[in-house]
mmCIF file of C-alpha atoms in Angstrom:
data_model
loop_
_atom_site.group_PDB
_atom_site.id
_atom_site.type_symbol
_atom_site.label_atom_id
_atom_site.label_comp_id
_atom_site.label_asym_id
_atom_site.label_seq_id
_atom_site.Cartn_x
_atom_site.Cartn_y
_atom_site.Cartn_z
ATOM 1 C CA UNK A 1 150.183 38.315 -32.451
ATOM 2 C CA UNK A 2 149.513 35.679 -34.926
ATOM 3 C CA UNK A 3 151.736 34.008 -37.777
ATOM 4 C CA UNK A 4 150.475 35.904 -40.138
ATOM 5 C CA UNK A 5 151.577 39.382 -38.042
ATOM 6 C CA UNK A 6 154.949 37.742 -37.281
ATOM 7 C CA UNK A 7 156.445 36.061 -40.547
ATOM 8 C CA UNK A 8 159.554 36.405 -39.317
ATOM 9 C CA UNK A 9 161.727 34.593 -36.653
ATOM 10 C CA UNK A 10 164.999 34.789 -35.321
ATOM 11 C CA UNK A 11 166.468 31.710 -33.891
ATOM 12 C CA UNK A 12 169.033 33.188 -32.060
ATOM 13 C CA UNK A 13 171.069 29.436 -30.582
ATOM 14 C CA UNK A 14 171.321 26.321 -33.173
ATOM 15 C CA UNK A 15 171.543 22.924 -30.578
ATOM 16 C CA UNK A 16 169.533 20.940 -30.278
ATOM 17 C CA UNK A 17 166.484 23.076 -28.349
ATOM 18 C CA UNK A 18 167.156 26.119 -30.867
ATOM 19 C CA UNK A 19 166.578 23.851 -33.783
ATOM 20 C CA UNK A 20 164.206 22.343 -32.534
ATOM 21 C CA UNK A 21 162.573 25.757 -32.231
ATOM 22 C CA UNK A 22 163.297 26.482 -35.872
ATOM 23 C CA UNK A 23 161.427 23.573 -36.362
ATOM 24 C CA UNK A 24 158.845 23.664 -35.879
ATOM 25 C CA UNK A 25 158.362 27.493 -35.651
ATOM 26 C CA UNK A 26 158.598 27.020 -40.023
ATOM 27 C CA UNK A 27 155.579 24.056 -39.770
ATOM 28 C CA UNK A 28 153.261 26.839 -38.735
ATOM 29 C CA UNK A 29 154.647 29.028 -41.120
ATOM 30 C CA UNK A 30 157.142 30.802 -40.481
ATOM 31 C CA UNK A 31 160.009 32.577 -42.203
ATOM 32 C CA UNK A 32 162.921 31.743 -40.164
ATOM 33 C CA UNK A 33 167.110 32.118 -39.388
ATOM 34 C CA UNK A 34 168.802 31.099 -36.908
ATOM 35 C CA UNK A 35 172.016 32.399 -36.082
ATOM 36 C CA UNK A 36 174.787 30.279 -34.440
ATOM 37 C CA UNK A 37 177.775 31.414 -33.591
ATOM 38 C CA UNK A 38 179.841 27.789 -33.418
ATOM 39 C CA UNK A 39 180.608 26.626 -37.776
ATOM 40 C CA UNK A 40 178.512 24.261 -39.254
ATOM 41 C CA UNK A 41 180.985 21.769 -38.941
ATOM 42 C CA UNK A 42 180.354 21.453 -34.300
ATOM 43 C CA UNK A 43 180.587 19.370 -31.510
ATOM 44 C CA UNK A 44 178.174 21.499 -29.115
ATOM 45 C CA UNK A 45 176.320 20.098 -26.337
ATOM 46 C CA UNK A 46 174.097 18.581 -28.542
ATOM 47 C CA UNK A 47 176.457 16.288 -29.937
ATOM 48 C CA UNK A 48 178.009 14.192 -27.375
ATOM 49 C CA UNK A 49 175.724 14.148 -25.286
ATOM 50 C CA UNK A 50 173.702 10.577 -23.920
ATOM 51 C CA UNK A 51 170.889 10.588 -26.491
ATOM 52 C CA UNK A 52 168.554 9.797 -23.677
ATOM 53 C CA UNK A 53 164.544 10.690 -23.465
ATOM 54 C CA UNK A 54 163.932 9.923 -19.577
ATOM 55 C CA UNK A 55 160.455 10.346 -18.900
ATOM 56 C CA UNK A 56 162.125 9.196 -15.510
ATOM 57 C CA UNK A 57 164.098 12.141 -14.833
ATOM 58 C CA UNK A 58 160.864 14.280 -12.730
ATOM 59 C CA UNK A 59 163.104 15.862 -10.166
ATOM 60 C CA UNK A 60 165.872 18.974 -10.971
ATOM 61 C CA UNK A 61 169.000 19.947 -10.492
ATOM 62 C CA UNK A 62 168.536 21.361 -7.545
ATOM 63 C CA UNK A 63 166.755 18.763 -4.624
ATOM 64 C CA UNK A 64 167.597 18.123 -1.111
ATOM 65 C CA UNK A 65 170.478 17.101 -0.412
ATOM 66 C CA UNK A 66 172.365 18.002 -3.526
ATOM 67 C CA UNK A 67 174.350 20.678 -1.439
ATOM 68 C CA UNK A 68 175.853 17.958 0.571
ATOM 69 C CA UNK A 69 176.442 15.883 -2.187
ATOM 70 C CA UNK A 70 177.906 19.085 -4.068
ATOM 71 C CA UNK A 71 180.682 19.701 -0.928
ATOM 72 C CA UNK A 72 181.296 16.408 -0.507
ATOM 73 C CA UNK A 73 182.497 15.893 -4.666
ATOM 74 C CA UNK A 74 184.277 19.150 -4.535
ATOM 75 C CA UNK A 75 187.297 19.183 -3.505
ATOM 76 C CA UNK A 76 188.264 15.665 -5.306
ATOM 77 C CA UNK A 77 188.873 16.757 -9.403
ATOM 78 C CA UNK A 78 187.475 13.135 -9.830
ATOM 79 C CA UNK A 79 184.313 12.840 -8.998
ATOM 80 C CA UNK A 80 181.198 13.710 -10.075
ATOM 81 C CA UNK A 81 180.495 16.788 -9.584
ATOM 82 C CA UNK A 82 183.647 19.924 -9.338
ATOM 83 C CA UNK A 83 183.653 23.044 -9.328
ATOM 84 C CA UNK A 84 186.647 24.877 -10.526
ATOM 85 C CA UNK A 85 188.402 27.215 -7.486
ATOM 86 C CA UNK A 86 187.951 30.682 -8.466
ATOM 87 C CA UNK A 87 186.141 34.008 -7.548
ATOM 88 C CA UNK A 88 183.088 33.758 -9.406
ATOM 89 C CA UNK A 89 180.741 36.233 -8.124
ATOM 90 C CA UNK A 90 178.049 34.891 -10.549
ATOM 91 C CA UNK A 91 178.237 31.793 -9.054
ATOM 92 C CA UNK A 92 178.002 32.813 -5.906
ATOM 93 C CA UNK A 93 174.709 34.459 -6.228
ATOM 94 C CA UNK A 94 173.732 31.482 -8.360
ATOM 95 C CA UNK A 95 174.949 28.686 -5.765
ATOM 96 C CA UNK A 96 172.837 31.152 -3.315
ATOM 97 C CA UNK A 97 169.688 30.035 -4.958
ATOM 98 C CA UNK A 98 170.523 26.586 -6.669
ATOM 99 C CA UNK A 99 170.096 26.168 -2.006
ATOM 100 C CA UNK A 100 167.388 28.548 -1.924
ATOM 101 C CA UNK A 101 165.837 26.215 -4.494
ATOM 102 C CA UNK A 102 167.088 23.018 -3.156
ATOM 103 C CA UNK A 103 163.818 22.363 -1.085
ATOM 104 C CA UNK A 104 160.881 19.490 -1.073
ATOM 105 C CA UNK A 105 158.372 21.850 -1.476
ATOM 106 C CA UNK A 106 159.750 23.560 -4.665
ATOM 107 C CA UNK A 107 161.024 19.380 -5.793
ATOM 108 C CA UNK A 108 157.161 18.490 -5.384
ATOM 109 C CA UNK A 109 156.404 21.223 -7.272
ATOM 110 C CA UNK A 110 158.388 20.557 -10.391
ATOM 111 C CA UNK A 111 157.961 17.400 -10.342
ATOM 112 C CA UNK A 112 154.768 16.883 -12.158
ATOM 113 C CA UNK A 113 155.670 19.559 -14.694
ATOM 114 C CA UNK A 114 159.112 18.054 -15.353
ATOM 115 C CA UNK A 115 156.665 14.202 -16.364
ATOM 116 C CA UNK A 116 154.130 16.626 -18.499
ATOM 117 C CA UNK A 117 157.066 17.848 -20.438
ATOM 118 C CA UNK A 118 159.475 14.760 -21.189
ATOM 119 C CA UNK A 119 156.266 12.865 -21.461
ATOM 120 C CA UNK A 120 155.317 15.559 -24.504
ATOM 121 C CA UNK A 121 158.634 15.196 -26.233
ATOM 122 C CA UNK A 122 159.197 11.797 -26.135
ATOM 123 C CA UNK A 123 155.907 11.655 -28.255
ATOM 124 C CA UNK A 124 157.451 14.212 -30.319
ATOM 125 C CA UNK A 125 159.888 12.644 -30.908
ATOM 126 C CA UNK A 126 157.545 9.175 -31.976
ATOM 127 C CA UNK A 127 156.256 11.920 -34.858
ATOM 128 C CA UNK A 128 159.421 13.410 -35.861
ATOM 129 C CA UNK A 129 160.482 9.881 -36.454
ATOM 130 C CA UNK A 130 157.785 9.088 -37.875
ATOM 131 C CA UNK A 131 157.097 11.801 -40.249
ATOM 132 C CA UNK A 132 160.461 11.378 -42.142
ATOM 133 C CA UNK A 133 163.306 12.936 -39.117
ATOM 134 C CA UNK A 134 165.341 9.512 -37.882
ATOM 135 C CA UNK A 135 167.237 10.133 -35.297
ATOM 136 C CA UNK A 136 167.453 6.229 -34.039
ATOM 137 C CA UNK A 137 165.142 5.678 -31.799
ATOM 138 C CA UNK A 138 165.234 3.489 -29.534
ATOM 139 C CA UNK A 139 161.979 2.352 -26.929
ATOM 140 C CA UNK A 140 163.588 -0.012 -24.981
ATOM 141 C CA UNK A 141 163.926 2.031 -21.446
ATOM 142 C CA UNK A 142 166.393 3.231 -19.295
ATOM 143 C CA UNK A 143 167.620 1.252 -16.013
ATOM 144 C CA UNK A 144 169.431 3.115 -13.084
ATOM 145 C CA UNK A 145 171.529 0.887 -12.061
ATOM 146 C CA UNK A 146 173.175 0.716 -8.679
ATOM 147 C CA UNK A 147 176.163 -1.043 -6.776
ATOM 148 C CA UNK A 148 174.985 -0.451 -3.431
ATOM 149 C CA UNK A 149 171.676 -1.430 -1.433
ATOM 150 C CA UNK A 150 171.706 1.542 -0.026
ATOM 151 C CA UNK A 151 171.142 3.028 -3.240
ATOM 152 C CA UNK A 152 168.977 1.175 -4.666
ATOM 153 C CA UNK A 153 166.957 1.446 -1.596
ATOM 154 C CA UNK A 154 167.371 5.101 -2.566
ATOM 155 C CA UNK A 155 165.912 4.092 -6.242
ATOM 156 C CA UNK A 156 163.622 2.312 -5.004
ATOM 157 C CA UNK A 157 161.907 5.565 -3.004
ATOM 158 C CA UNK A 158 162.189 7.159 -6.370
ATOM 159 C CA UNK A 159 159.881 4.539 -8.300
ATOM 160 C CA UNK A 160 156.831 4.513 -5.182
ATOM 161 C CA UNK A 161 156.683 8.436 -6.116
ATOM 162 C CA UNK A 162 157.666 7.812 -10.291
ATOM 163 C CA UNK A 163 154.916 5.426 -10.285
ATOM 164 C CA UNK A 164 152.289 7.767 -7.622
ATOM 165 C CA UNK A 165 153.512 10.256 -11.034
ATOM 166 C CA UNK A 166 151.788 7.760 -13.260
ATOM 167 C CA UNK A 167 155.644 6.600 -15.267
ATOM 168 C CA UNK A 168 156.296 3.820 -14.731
ATOM 169 C CA UNK A 169 158.990 1.519 -13.194
ATOM 170 C CA UNK A 170 160.050 -1.797 -11.378
ATOM 171 C CA UNK A 171 162.200 -2.211 -9.078
ATOM 172 C CA UNK A 172 164.628 -5.171 -9.442
ATOM 173 C CA UNK A 173 167.257 -7.621 -7.847
ATOM 174 C CA UNK A 174 170.219 -8.382 -9.422
ATOM 175 C CA UNK A 175 169.200 -11.094 -10.903
ATOM 176 C CA UNK A 176 166.595 -10.111 -12.224
ATOM 177 C CA UNK A 177 168.321 -6.442 -13.447
ATOM 178 C CA UNK A 178 170.603 -8.580 -15.557
ATOM 179 C CA UNK A 179 167.630 -10.763 -17.121
ATOM 180 C CA UNK A 180 165.958 -7.286 -18.618
ATOM 181 C CA UNK A 181 169.425 -7.075 -20.667
ATOM 182 C CA UNK A 182 171.920 -9.704 -21.230
ATOM 183 C CA UNK A 183 173.864 -8.448 -24.157
ATOM 184 C CA UNK A 184 176.162 -6.682 -21.550
ATOM 185 C CA UNK A 185 178.100 -8.733 -18.037
ATOM 186 C CA UNK A 186 177.028 -6.628 -15.177
ATOM 187 C CA UNK A 187 178.547 -6.144 -11.070
ATOM 188 C CA UNK A 188 175.124 -4.930 -9.114
ATOM 189 C CA UNK A 189 173.358 -4.631 -6.234
ATOM 190 C CA UNK A 190 170.316 -4.450 -8.106
ATOM 191 C CA UNK A 191 168.262 -1.469 -9.975
ATOM 192 C CA UNK A 192 165.162 0.238 -10.724
ATOM 193 C CA UNK A 193 163.813 -0.055 -14.527
ATOM 194 C CA UNK A 194 161.911 2.967 -16.248
ATOM 195 C CA UNK A 195 159.919 1.310 -19.554
ATOM 196 C CA UNK A 196 159.274 4.900 -21.462
ATOM 197 C CA UNK A 197 162.502 6.209 -21.362
ATOM 198 C CA UNK A 198 164.246 6.694 -24.751
ATOM 199 C CA UNK A 199 167.483 6.662 -26.363
ATOM 200 C CA UNK A 200 168.523 8.266 -29.833
ATOM 201 C CA UNK A 201 171.565 9.575 -31.708
ATOM 202 C CA UNK A 202 172.001 13.178 -31.402
ATOM 203 C CA UNK A 203 174.290 14.058 -34.467
ATOM 204 C CA UNK A 204 171.409 11.887 -36.649
ATOM 205 C CA UNK A 205 168.465 14.137 -34.212
ATOM 206 C CA UNK A 206 170.819 17.182 -34.985
ATOM 207 C CA UNK A 207 171.555 16.935 -39.366
ATOM 208 C CA UNK A 208 168.145 15.668 -40.455
ATOM 209 C CA UNK A 209 166.301 18.496 -38.265
ATOM 210 C CA UNK A 210 169.030 21.165 -40.179
ATOM 211 C CA UNK A 211 167.790 19.029 -43.718
ATOM 212 C CA UNK A 212 164.024 19.990 -42.931
ATOM 213 C CA UNK A 213 164.486 23.525 -42.022
ATOM 214 C CA UNK A 214 165.298 23.920 -45.126
ATOM 215 C CA UNK A 215 163.848 22.164 -47.078
ATOM 216 C CA UNK A 216 161.386 24.169 -45.465
ATOM 217 C CA UNK A 217 163.106 27.814 -47.091
ATOM 218 C CA UNK A 218 164.978 28.086 -43.703
ATOM 219 C CA UNK A 219 168.017 30.190 -42.985
ATOM 220 C CA UNK A 220 171.293 29.027 -40.657
ATOM 221 C CA UNK A 221 173.649 31.400 -40.141
ATOM 222 C CA UNK A 222 177.249 29.339 -39.164
ATOM 223 C CA UNK A 223 180.384 31.310 -37.461
ATOM 224 C CA UNK A 224 178.011 34.151 -36.840
ATOM 225 C CA UNK A 225 178.252 36.711 -33.730
ATOM 226 C CA UNK A 226 175.902 38.472 -31.878
ATOM 227 C CA UNK A 227 177.123 41.652 -31.762
ATOM 228 C CA UNK A 228 173.884 43.810 -30.377
ATOM 229 C CA UNK A 229 170.286 43.722 -30.831
ATOM 230 C CA UNK A 230 168.650 47.317 -31.505
ATOM 231 C CA UNK A 231 165.243 48.322 -29.526
ATOM 232 C CA UNK A 232 162.436 50.558 -28.957
ATOM 233 C CA UNK A 233 160.309 50.664 -26.230
ATOM 234 C CA UNK A 234 158.639 47.312 -25.249
ATOM 235 C CA UNK A 235 159.657 45.785 -28.630
ATOM 236 C CA UNK A 236 162.977 44.492 -30.160
ATOM 237 C CA UNK A 237 163.097 45.487 -33.732
ATOM 238 C CA UNK A 238 167.146 43.886 -34.477
ATOM 239 C CA UNK A 239 169.765 42.302 -33.695
ATOM 240 C CA UNK A 240 173.209 43.236 -34.677
ATOM 241 C CA UNK A 241 175.074 40.470 -35.871
ATOM 242 C CA UNK A 242 178.711 39.889 -37.209
ATOM 243 C CA UNK A 243 177.185 38.595 -40.438
ATOM 244 C CA UNK A 244 175.481 42.214 -40.329
ATOM 245 C CA UNK A 245 171.745 43.164 -38.818
ATOM 246 C CA UNK A 246 169.080 41.190 -39.322
ATOM 247 C CA UNK A 247 165.333 42.762 -38.735
ATOM 248 C CA UNK A 248 162.744 39.750 -37.105
ATOM 249 C CA UNK A 249 158.636 40.149 -36.323
ATOM 250 C CA UNK A 250 159.747 37.522 -33.285
ATOM 251 C CA UNK A 251 162.790 35.943 -31.561
ATOM 252 C CA UNK A 252 164.087 33.502 -29.774
ATOM 253 C CA UNK A 253 166.617 33.442 -27.045
ATOM 254 C CA UNK A 254 168.114 29.560 -27.281
ATOM 255 C CA UNK A 255 171.945 30.085 -26.857
ATOM 256 C CA UNK A 256 172.640 27.648 -24.627
ATOM 257 C CA UNK A 257 175.284 28.819 -21.717
ATOM 258 C CA UNK A 258 175.709 31.929 -23.973
ATOM 259 C CA UNK A 259 172.428 32.648 -23.022
ATOM 260 C CA UNK A 260 172.443 34.824 -19.930
ATOM 261 C CA UNK A 261 175.393 36.978 -21.510
ATOM 262 C CA UNK A 262 172.194 38.123 -24.631
ATOM 263 C CA UNK A 263 170.185 38.042 -21.968
ATOM 264 C CA UNK A 264 172.601 41.096 -20.197
ATOM 265 C CA UNK A 265 172.673 42.885 -23.317
ATOM 266 C CA UNK A 266 168.919 43.936 -23.189
ATOM 267 C CA UNK A 267 168.857 43.525 -19.657
ATOM 268 C CA UNK A 268 166.979 40.840 -18.376
ATOM 269 C CA UNK A 269 168.602 38.760 -15.598
ATOM 270 C CA UNK A 270 169.015 34.879 -16.501
ATOM 271 C CA UNK A 271 171.459 33.351 -13.647
ATOM 272 C CA UNK A 272 173.227 31.018 -15.492
ATOM 273 C CA UNK A 273 175.955 28.413 -14.935
ATOM 274 C CA UNK A 274 178.162 26.351 -16.969
ATOM 275 C CA UNK A 275 177.869 22.549 -17.039
ATOM 276 C CA UNK A 276 180.889 20.750 -18.277
ATOM 277 C CA UNK A 277 179.735 16.792 -19.141
ATOM 278 C CA UNK A 278 182.820 14.236 -20.726
ATOM 279 C CA UNK A 279 181.127 11.896 -23.203
ATOM 280 C CA UNK A 280 183.658 8.745 -24.552
ATOM 281 C CA UNK A 281 182.745 6.415 -27.392
ATOM 282 C CA UNK A 282 183.947 3.722 -27.705
ATOM 283 C CA UNK A 283 183.291 2.343 -31.724
ATOM 284 C CA UNK A 284 183.981 -1.268 -30.894
ATOM 285 C CA UNK A 285 182.784 -2.485 -27.390
ATOM 286 C CA UNK A 286 183.772 -5.283 -25.902
ATOM 287 C CA UNK A 287 179.719 -5.925 -25.965
ATOM 288 C CA UNK A 288 176.570 -3.723 -26.030
ATOM 289 C CA UNK A 289 173.733 -3.183 -24.136
ATOM 290 C CA UNK A 290 170.420 -2.896 -25.891
ATOM 291 C CA UNK A 291 169.048 -0.862 -23.151
ATOM 292 C CA UNK A 292 170.742 2.483 -22.171
ATOM 293 C CA UNK A 293 171.909 3.157 -18.538
ATOM 294 C CA UNK A 294 172.699 5.477 -15.575
ATOM 295 C CA UNK A 295 175.064 4.211 -13.400
ATOM 296 C CA UNK A 296 173.726 5.585 -10.337
ATOM 297 C CA UNK A 297 176.456 5.960 -7.414
ATOM 298 C CA UNK A 298 179.377 7.292 -10.118
ATOM 299 C CA UNK A 299 176.464 9.116 -11.790
ATOM 300 C CA UNK A 300 176.818 8.460 -15.710
ATOM 301 C CA UNK A 301 175.591 8.023 -18.714
ATOM 302 C CA UNK A 302 175.535 5.129 -21.313
ATOM 303 C CA UNK A 303 173.855 4.358 -23.856
ATOM 304 C CA UNK A 304 174.037 2.671 -26.976
ATOM 305 C CA UNK A 305 174.172 4.751 -30.601
ATOM 306 C CA UNK A 306 174.502 2.437 -33.359
ATOM 307 C CA UNK A 307 176.971 -0.759 -32.953
ATOM 308 C CA UNK A 308 178.828 1.821 -30.604
ATOM 309 C CA UNK A 309 179.094 2.465 -26.740
ATOM 310 C CA UNK A 310 179.117 6.327 -24.998
ATOM 311 C CA UNK A 311 180.247 6.465 -21.906
ATOM 312 C CA UNK A 312 179.217 9.864 -20.390
ATOM 313 C CA UNK A 313 178.801 12.143 -17.602
ATOM 314 C CA UNK A 314 180.387 14.653 -14.772
ATOM 315 C CA UNK A 315 178.958 18.455 -14.143
ATOM 316 C CA UNK A 316 181.851 20.673 -14.231
ATOM 317 C CA UNK A 317 180.956 24.347 -13.234
ATOM 318 C CA UNK A 318 184.241 25.484 -14.535
ATOM 319 C CA UNK A 319 183.206 29.252 -16.163
ATOM 320 C CA UNK A 320 182.248 29.131 -19.924
ATOM 321 C CA UNK A 321 185.362 27.888 -20.972
ATOM 322 C CA UNK A 322 185.346 23.991 -23.296
ATOM 323 C CA UNK A 323 188.615 23.127 -22.429
ATOM 324 C CA UNK A 324 189.554 19.065 -21.297
ATOM 325 C CA UNK A 325 189.895 18.762 -17.584
ATOM 326 C CA UNK A 326 192.114 15.054 -18.187
ATOM 327 C CA UNK A 327 191.003 13.661 -14.666
ATOM 328 C CA UNK A 328 187.283 14.607 -14.933
ATOM 329 C CA UNK A 329 187.923 12.216 -18.092
ATOM 330 C CA UNK A 330 190.031 10.046 -16.199
ATOM 331 C CA UNK A 331 187.111 10.063 -12.977
ATOM 332 C CA UNK A 332 184.426 8.096 -16.168
ATOM 333 C CA UNK A 333 186.510 5.768 -17.114
ATOM 334 C CA UNK A 334 188.051 3.918 -13.376
ATOM 335 C CA UNK A 335 183.980 4.091 -12.994
ATOM 336 C CA UNK A 336 183.249 1.809 -15.670
ATOM 337 C CA UNK A 337 184.509 -1.077 -14.386
ATOM 338 C CA UNK A 338 182.621 -0.865 -11.235
ATOM 339 C CA UNK A 339 179.580 -1.871 -12.864
ATOM 340 C CA UNK A 340 180.059 -3.588 -16.678
ATOM 341 C CA UNK A 341 183.509 -6.270 -15.368
ATOM 342 C CA UNK A 342 183.752 -7.324 -19.182
ATOM 343 C CA UNK A 343 185.366 -3.365 -20.176
ATOM 344 C CA UNK A 344 189.147 -2.162 -18.700
ATOM 345 C CA UNK A 345 190.589 1.389 -18.743
ATOM 346 C CA UNK A 346 192.865 0.015 -21.376
ATOM 347 C CA UNK A 347 189.502 0.272 -23.674
ATOM 348 C CA UNK A 348 189.090 3.483 -23.576
ATOM 349 C CA UNK A 349 193.203 3.903 -24.813
ATOM 350 C CA UNK A 350 193.304 5.997 -27.539
ATOM 351 C CA UNK A 351 190.149 7.523 -27.626
ATOM 352 C CA UNK A 352 189.523 11.779 -27.953
ATOM 353 C CA UNK A 353 187.127 12.783 -25.027
ATOM 354 C CA UNK A 354 184.200 14.984 -25.763
ATOM 355 C CA UNK A 355 182.803 17.982 -23.803
ATOM 356 C CA UNK A 356 180.356 19.387 -24.252
ATOM 357 C CA UNK A 357 178.606 22.992 -21.744
ATOM 358 C CA UNK A 358 175.634 22.435 -20.654
ATOM 359 C CA UNK A 359 173.408 25.622 -19.438
ATOM 360 C CA UNK A 360 171.973 25.234 -15.689
ATOM 361 C CA UNK A 361 169.326 27.933 -13.594
ATOM 362 C CA UNK A 362 169.490 27.573 -10.328
ATOM 363 C CA UNK A 363 166.205 25.572 -9.486
ATOM 364 C CA UNK A 364 167.104 23.126 -12.039
ATOM 365 C CA UNK A 365 163.959 24.545 -14.703
ATOM 366 C CA UNK A 366 164.365 25.913 -17.841
ATOM 367 C CA UNK A 367 163.965 29.324 -18.621
ATOM 368 C CA UNK A 368 160.633 29.100 -21.321
ATOM 369 C CA UNK A 369 158.135 31.338 -22.420
ATOM 370 C CA UNK A 370 157.832 36.070 -23.056
ATOM 371 C CA UNK A 371 159.744 38.161 -21.520
ATOM 372 C CA UNK A 372 157.324 40.998 -19.602
ATOM 373 C CA UNK A 373 159.889 43.770 -21.320
ATOM 374 C CA UNK A 374 159.725 42.700 -24.910
ATOM 375 C CA UNK A 375 156.259 41.507 -26.920
ATOM 376 C CA UNK A 376 158.227 40.222 -29.215
ATOM 377 C CA UNK A 377 160.567 37.918 -27.352
ATOM 378 C CA UNK A 378 160.823 34.267 -26.797
ATOM 379 C CA UNK A 379 163.388 32.334 -23.520
ATOM 380 C CA UNK A 380 163.797 28.796 -24.224
ATOM 381 C CA UNK A 381 167.549 27.385 -22.018
ATOM 382 C CA UNK A 382 168.743 26.331 -19.138
ATOM 383 C CA UNK A 383 167.668 22.948 -20.177
ATOM 384 C CA UNK A 384 170.781 21.501 -17.835
ATOM 385 C CA UNK A 385 171.527 18.080 -18.586
ATOM 386 C CA UNK A 386 168.319 17.739 -20.854
ATOM 387 C CA UNK A 387 168.508 19.301 -23.360
ATOM 388 C CA UNK A 388 168.018 16.603 -25.301
ATOM 389 C CA UNK A 389 165.334 14.332 -24.029
ATOM 390 C CA UNK A 390 163.278 18.095 -23.964
ATOM 391 C CA UNK A 391 164.029 19.411 -26.649
ATOM 392 C CA UNK A 392 161.332 19.235 -29.329
ATOM 393 C CA UNK A 393 158.139 19.911 -26.661
ATOM 394 C CA UNK A 394 160.589 23.314 -25.592
ATOM 395 C CA UNK A 395 160.312 23.721 -29.953
ATOM 396 C CA UNK A 396 156.599 22.926 -30.318
ATOM 397 C CA UNK A 397 155.726 25.133 -26.975
ATOM 398 C CA UNK A 398 157.622 27.908 -28.052
ATOM 399 C CA UNK A 399 155.767 27.692 -31.446
ATOM 400 C CA UNK A 400 152.623 27.632 -29.483
ATOM 401 C CA UNK A 401 153.954 31.167 -27.899
ATOM 402 C CA UNK A 402 155.011 32.448 -31.149
ATOM 403 C CA UNK A 403 151.740 32.071 -32.806
ATOM 404 C CA UNK A 404 149.960 33.567 -29.595
ATOM 405 C CA UNK A 405 148.410 30.575 -28.794
ATOM 406 C CA UNK A 406 148.437 28.935 -25.411
ATOM 407 C CA UNK A 407 150.638 26.138 -24.605
ATOM 408 C CA UNK A 408 150.162 23.002 -23.808
ATOM 409 C CA UNK A 409 151.753 22.600 -21.131
ATOM 410 C CA UNK A 410 151.566 25.323 -17.634
ATOM 411 C CA UNK A 411 154.846 27.302 -18.347
ATOM 412 C CA UNK A 412 154.479 29.105 -15.078
ATOM 413 C CA UNK A 413 157.596 27.468 -12.720
ATOM 414 C CA UNK A 414 159.389 28.418 -16.639
ATOM 415 C CA UNK A 415 158.972 32.147 -16.313
ATOM 416 C CA UNK A 416 162.031 33.364 -17.777
ATOM 417 C CA UNK A 417 161.518 36.728 -15.343
ATOM 418 C CA UNK A 418 161.512 34.272 -12.856
ATOM 419 C CA UNK A 419 164.860 36.335 -11.220
ATOM 420 C CA UNK A 420 164.134 38.955 -11.968
#
């Protein structure tokens, strides 16, 4: 289907993936309508995240050892990973698929794909910044900070794997890692520096996309819910929403953690669990690093956002539940002084925690591509903790699919029908 035949594209989901998709589709000449269930003044997963662009993250969430680590952590509500006790057949099935995917062979196959996606996305961000979508992109790299020698050894092995894949990485002891970012005091054994990683301010990127889409004639429908789909044979004809029925030539499903519910209406199987993450943004931090970092053992991401400093982390599996669990927030706060000793628990008093639901597939890879059931539907969801990192390349690849062009990256492992 060419862009001339498919003039109108409806994008379901107005998060960072949906807006990136709408932006690139509009650049291809499509008339775009974005449907978002939240109001324009929203605070979903695309806003309070760590804002990292991470070529260093080529290992999917489903990896060897993660099941054992998850079982160890899941009984502690302050730990980096927590499953809220509940009976859920979807969760059980998802867990079994996660376990089956957590193999060395699967990781080895996925690593080059994630590397290519992240490097291409980094290039997209640079192009977008040069074209006027200013998002505060900082090309300063990322440091993985380790408290223990054991963790440093593990990260050192990962650095070797990164270099084998063509991703630069440097292993440093405590003294040399401190010299990389002298603006913050660290209490660590050492760390690994990934110079190609970047960070940005997510809300600036989102608002920049919104403006660019509208300037191109696109429509953004806020506070609009999907009610049902109208389809005939192997084509979707229209979507019925709370704002009325909308017809289109092509549709893109990128509704984040709510994508699985939409998919069920289309008889598609997209196994998904919402992984709740939390963050706290200190507006006047005692110290302000120039480089974003990850506290390895605590699984906490730290990102300078202008003159503010954001601390984010945890993976809480509790369904489509957006409540804030203070125990999860407490776990983040307690860990910070262990790595940044100038900070105190009291520094976080009065700060309103943010939370967002990350869409997690069982194998840790996004769902990206066309489905066999409908020839005018593209799925782009399930990015887990790499939604912001992979947003622009996802949008670019979807736009290529919409015009019938072969994608720049092989999407075979990301096929949305892989659990059909």
